[in-house]
């Protein structure tokens, strides 16, 4: 695919995004083990390449994935990391929305 080619040619810009897309596809295909690994790889890649926005998004999507799998505590931990990264990035509207979502998850579980 084009995205995998871009990730190989310019890992700095595309690797974390590619891993995040892989994670979502693996999850949709029901391959939980590969999905979880790809979410973690996306976070690590974003950290390594200092892509704060990609890191925030990866933490958020990994947290939602965990909550959907009924791993509430772990999911809330990942979402809390996402909130922290969104704050660092300056995305305050996203911080507010995600904090509200985290509170809803906590209240319902």
XYZ file of N, CA and C in Angstrom:
327
model
N 0.836 -1.194 0.000
C 0.000 0.000 0.000
C 0.874 1.247 0.000
N 0.276 2.357 -0.389
C 1.016 3.621 -0.394
C 1.490 3.987 1.009
N 0.627 3.773 2.005
C 0.988 4.162 3.366
C 2.187 3.357 3.870
N 2.234 2.056 3.569
C 3.374 1.258 4.016
C 4.647 1.712 3.310
N 4.531 2.088 2.049
C 5.692 2.597 1.301
C 6.173 3.910 1.925
N 5.247 4.797 2.251
C 5.616 6.067 2.879
C 6.275 5.831 4.242
N 5.730 4.855 4.986
C 6.283 4.561 6.310
C 7.723 4.067 6.192
N 8.015 3.293 5.164
C 9.388 2.814 4.944
C 10.302 3.942 4.467
N 9.789 4.788 3.592
C 10.601 5.857 3.015
C 10.836 7.005 4.000
N 9.859 7.261 4.848
C 9.959 8.369 5.794
C 9.327 7.981 7.134
N 10.020 7.097 7.879
C 9.438 6.653 9.147
C 9.159 7.803 10.102
N 9.950 8.848 10.013
C 9.751 10.006 10.889
C 8.330 10.541 10.764
N 7.841 10.648 9.544
C 6.530 11.240 9.309
C 5.378 10.243 9.320
N 5.621 9.012 8.896
C 4.492 8.122 8.609
C 4.421 6.836 9.424
N 5.499 6.438 10.089
C 5.497 5.147 10.770
C 4.405 5.032 11.835
N 4.289 6.032 12.695
C 3.289 5.949 13.769
C 1.871 5.938 13.201
N 1.644 6.696 12.144
C 0.322 6.714 11.513
C 0.005 5.353 10.881
N 1.005 4.785 10.211
C 0.836 3.480 9.573
C 0.531 2.409 10.618
N 1.265 2.419 11.725
C 1.030 1.437 12.798
C -0.370 1.607 13.384
N -0.823 2.839 13.500
C -2.161 3.093 14.037
C -3.235 2.571 13.089
N -3.036 2.779 11.793
C -3.976 2.218 10.812
C -3.975 0.691 10.862
N -2.791 0.102 10.987
C -2.693 -1.357 11.103
C -3.465 -1.845 12.326
N -3.307 -1.150 13.440
C -3.994 -1.540 14.672
C -5.504 -1.581 14.466
N -6.035 -0.537 13.851
C -7.473 -0.490 13.604
C -7.940 -1.599 12.682
N -7.167 -1.872 11.645
C -7.527 -2.954 10.716
C -7.468 -4.322 11.393
N -6.427 -4.546 12.195
C -6.324 -5.819 12.920
C -7.510 -5.994 13.870
N -7.880 -4.903 14.534
C -9.013 -4.968 15.468
C -10.302 -5.308 14.714
N -10.514 -4.641 13.603
C -11.714 -4.922 12.802
C -11.732 -6.358 12.285
N -10.553 -6.898 12.000
C -10.439 -8.285 11.526
C -10.529 -9.296 12.662
N -10.590 -8.811 13.907
C -10.699 -9.706 15.060
C -9.367 -10.260 15.526
N -8.274 -9.725 15.029
C -6.952 -10.187 15.454
C -6.463 -9.301 16.593
N -6.915 -9.643 17.788
C -6.704 -8.820 18.971
C -5.223 -8.680 19.314
N -4.487 -9.780 19.222
C -3.067 -9.750 19.579
C -2.283 -8.793 18.677
N -2.503 -8.888 17.366
C -1.817 -7.994 16.434
C -2.276 -6.549 16.610
N -3.563 -6.362 16.901
C -4.084 -5.003 17.111
C -3.395 -4.354 18.301
N -3.336 -5.074 19.405
C -2.725 -4.506 20.610
C -1.253 -4.156 20.372
N -0.547 -5.051 19.710
C 0.857 -4.780 19.405
C 1.025 -3.556 18.531
N 0.167 -3.404 17.541
C 0.274 -2.259 16.629
C -0.068 -0.946 17.332
N -1.051 -0.965 18.251
C -1.350 0.253 19.021
C -0.115 0.670 19.812
N 0.502 -0.295 20.487
C 1.692 0.009 21.291
C 2.846 0.490 20.413
N 3.029 -0.139 19.257
C 4.090 0.276 18.336
C 3.852 1.694 17.818
N 2.606 2.048 17.593
C 2.273 3.393 17.142
C 2.661 4.430 18.199
N 2.353 4.134 19.451
C 2.700 5.044 20.545
C 4.217 5.189 20.644
N 4.921 4.069 20.600
C 6.387 4.100 20.701
C 6.995 4.888 19.544
N 6.493 4.671 18.342
C 6.995 5.386 17.172
C 6.754 6.890 17.300
N 5.577 7.266 17.735
C 5.266 8.693 17.903
C 6.182 9.319 18.954
N 6.446 8.588 20.031
C 7.346 9.098 21.067
C 8.764 9.242 20.520
N 9.214 8.208 19.810
C 10.575 8.196 19.253
C 10.791 9.357 18.286
N 9.768 9.647 17.493
C 9.898 10.702 16.492
C 9.374 12.055 16.975
N 9.020 12.103 18.263
C 8.572 13.349 18.900
C 7.374 13.986 18.190
N 6.418 13.120 17.821
C 5.181 13.580 17.171
C 4.069 13.591 18.223
N 3.987 14.681 18.937
C 3.067 14.807 20.067
C 1.618 14.577 19.649
N 1.230 15.107 18.509
C -0.152 14.942 18.057
C -0.450 13.474 17.753
N 0.474 12.776 17.084
C 0.269 11.352 16.792
C 0.238 10.540 18.080
N 1.076 10.910 19.041
C 1.112 10.209 20.313
C -0.223 10.346 21.045
N -0.774 11.560 21.059
C -2.062 11.797 21.719
C -3.166 10.963 21.072
N -3.204 10.975 19.759
C -4.239 10.220 19.039
C -4.077 8.719 19.274
N -2.838 8.236 19.259
C -2.601 6.804 19.476
C -3.021 6.387 20.884
N -2.684 7.191 21.893
C -3.125 6.885 23.260
C -4.653 6.862 23.334
N -5.294 7.822 22.693
C -6.755 7.880 22.722
C -7.382 6.636 22.079
N -6.944 6.301 20.890
C -7.537 5.159 20.190
C -7.224 3.842 20.891
N -6.038 3.724 21.468
C -5.699 2.527 22.234
C -6.590 2.440 23.478
N -6.833 3.567 24.115
C -7.710 3.581 25.285
C -9.130 3.164 24.937
N -9.654 3.665 23.849
C -11.008 3.290 23.406
C -11.059 1.806 23.074
N -10.027 1.319 22.389
C -9.923 -0.110 22.076
C -10.001 -0.950 23.356
N -9.238 -0.558 24.381
C -9.229 -1.314 25.641
C -10.598 -1.265 26.321
N -11.235 -0.113 26.314
C -12.560 0.013 26.932
C -13.570 -0.856 26.190
N -13.509 -0.860 24.870
C -14.410 -1.712 24.091
C -14.193 -3.193 24.404
N -12.990 -3.544 24.815
C -12.671 -4.933 25.180
C -12.920 -5.188 26.665
N -13.580 -4.252 27.340
C -13.944 -4.357 28.761
C -12.742 -4.313 29.702
N -11.673 -3.710 29.249
C -10.479 -3.509 30.082
C -10.489 -2.042 30.512
N -11.451 -1.739 31.389
C -11.786 -0.352 31.721
C -10.621 0.390 32.381
N -10.019 -0.193 33.397
C -8.938 0.486 34.113
C -7.778 0.809 33.181
N -7.392 -0.173 32.375
C -6.296 0.035 31.433
C -6.671 1.090 30.387
N -7.917 1.039 29.928
C -8.384 2.006 28.945
C -8.379 3.419 29.488
N -8.863 3.586 30.707
C -8.885 4.913 31.335
C -7.455 5.431 31.513
N -6.526 4.544 31.839
C -5.117 4.947 31.963
C -4.594 5.495 30.638
N -4.893 4.807 29.550
C -4.448 5.270 28.225
C -5.126 6.589 27.847
N -6.405 6.704 28.156
C -7.114 7.954 27.859
C -6.561 9.109 28.687
N -6.160 8.829 29.906
C -5.551 9.869 30.745
C -4.223 10.331 30.149
N -3.476 9.391 29.594
C -2.231 9.755 28.900
C -2.555 10.622 27.684
N -3.615 10.262 26.974
C -4.027 11.057 25.809
C -4.376 12.479 26.235
N -5.112 12.617 27.328
C -5.469 13.948 27.832
C -4.203 14.757 28.098
N -3.231 14.128 28.750
C -1.973 14.819 29.053
C -1.270 15.280 27.774
N -1.235 14.405 26.776
C -0.564 14.742 25.519
C -1.331 15.819 24.742
N -2.664 15.729 24.750
C -3.450 16.774 24.089
C -3.216 18.133 24.770
N -3.084 18.138 26.111
C -2.791 19.393 26.822
C -1.450 19.953 26.375
N -0.430 19.075 26.316
C 0.901 19.514 25.869
C 0.830 20.088 24.460
N 0.001 19.500 23.639
C -0.147 19.913 22.239
C -0.933 21.230 22.141
N -1.736 21.514 23.180
C -2.537 22.731 23.176
C -3.942 22.550 22.630
N -4.380 21.298 22.490
C -5.708 21.000 21.938
C -6.733 20.955 23.082
N -7.049 22.122 23.621
C -7.861 22.185 24.839
C -9.307 21.740 24.638
N -9.880 21.981 23.481
C -11.241 21.501 23.213
C -11.259 19.977 23.252
N -10.244 19.365 22.682
C -10.139 17.902 22.699
C -9.945 17.406 24.134
N -9.171 18.118 24.924
C -8.973 17.770 26.335
C -10.318 17.736 27.051
N -11.122 18.775 26.851
C -12.441 18.849 27.506
C -13.327 17.679 27.087
N -13.380 17.405 25.797
C -14.227 16.307 25.290
C -13.776 14.958 25.841
N -12.471 14.743 25.869
C -11.952 13.462 26.330
C -12.128 13.300 27.834
N -11.954 14.374 28.588
C -12.188 14.304 30.035
C -13.642 13.956 30.338
N -14.554 14.520 29.593
C -15.974 14.199 29.757
C -16.228 12.729 29.440
N -15.621 12.237 28.362
C -15.762 10.826 27.990
C -15.213 9.921 29.089
N -14.043 10.254 29.639
C -13.441 9.445 30.711
C -14.361 9.400 31.926
N -14.934 10.530 32.297
C -15.853 10.568 33.447
C -17.089 9.706 33.186
N -17.612 9.762 31.975
C -18.765 8.922 31.607
C -18.415 7.449 31.707
N -17.250 7.079 31.226
C -16.809 5.675 31.285
C -16.703 5.229 32.743
N -16.087 6.067 33.572
C -15.919 5.734 34.996
C -17.268 5.568 35.688
N -18.228 6.445 35.379
C -19.538 6.393 36.022
C -20.337 5.157 35.596
N -20.131 4.709 34.380
C -20.918 3.595 33.853
C -20.279 2.233 34.073
N -19.138 2.193 34.733
C -18.465 0.910 34.926
C -17.998 0.721 36.340
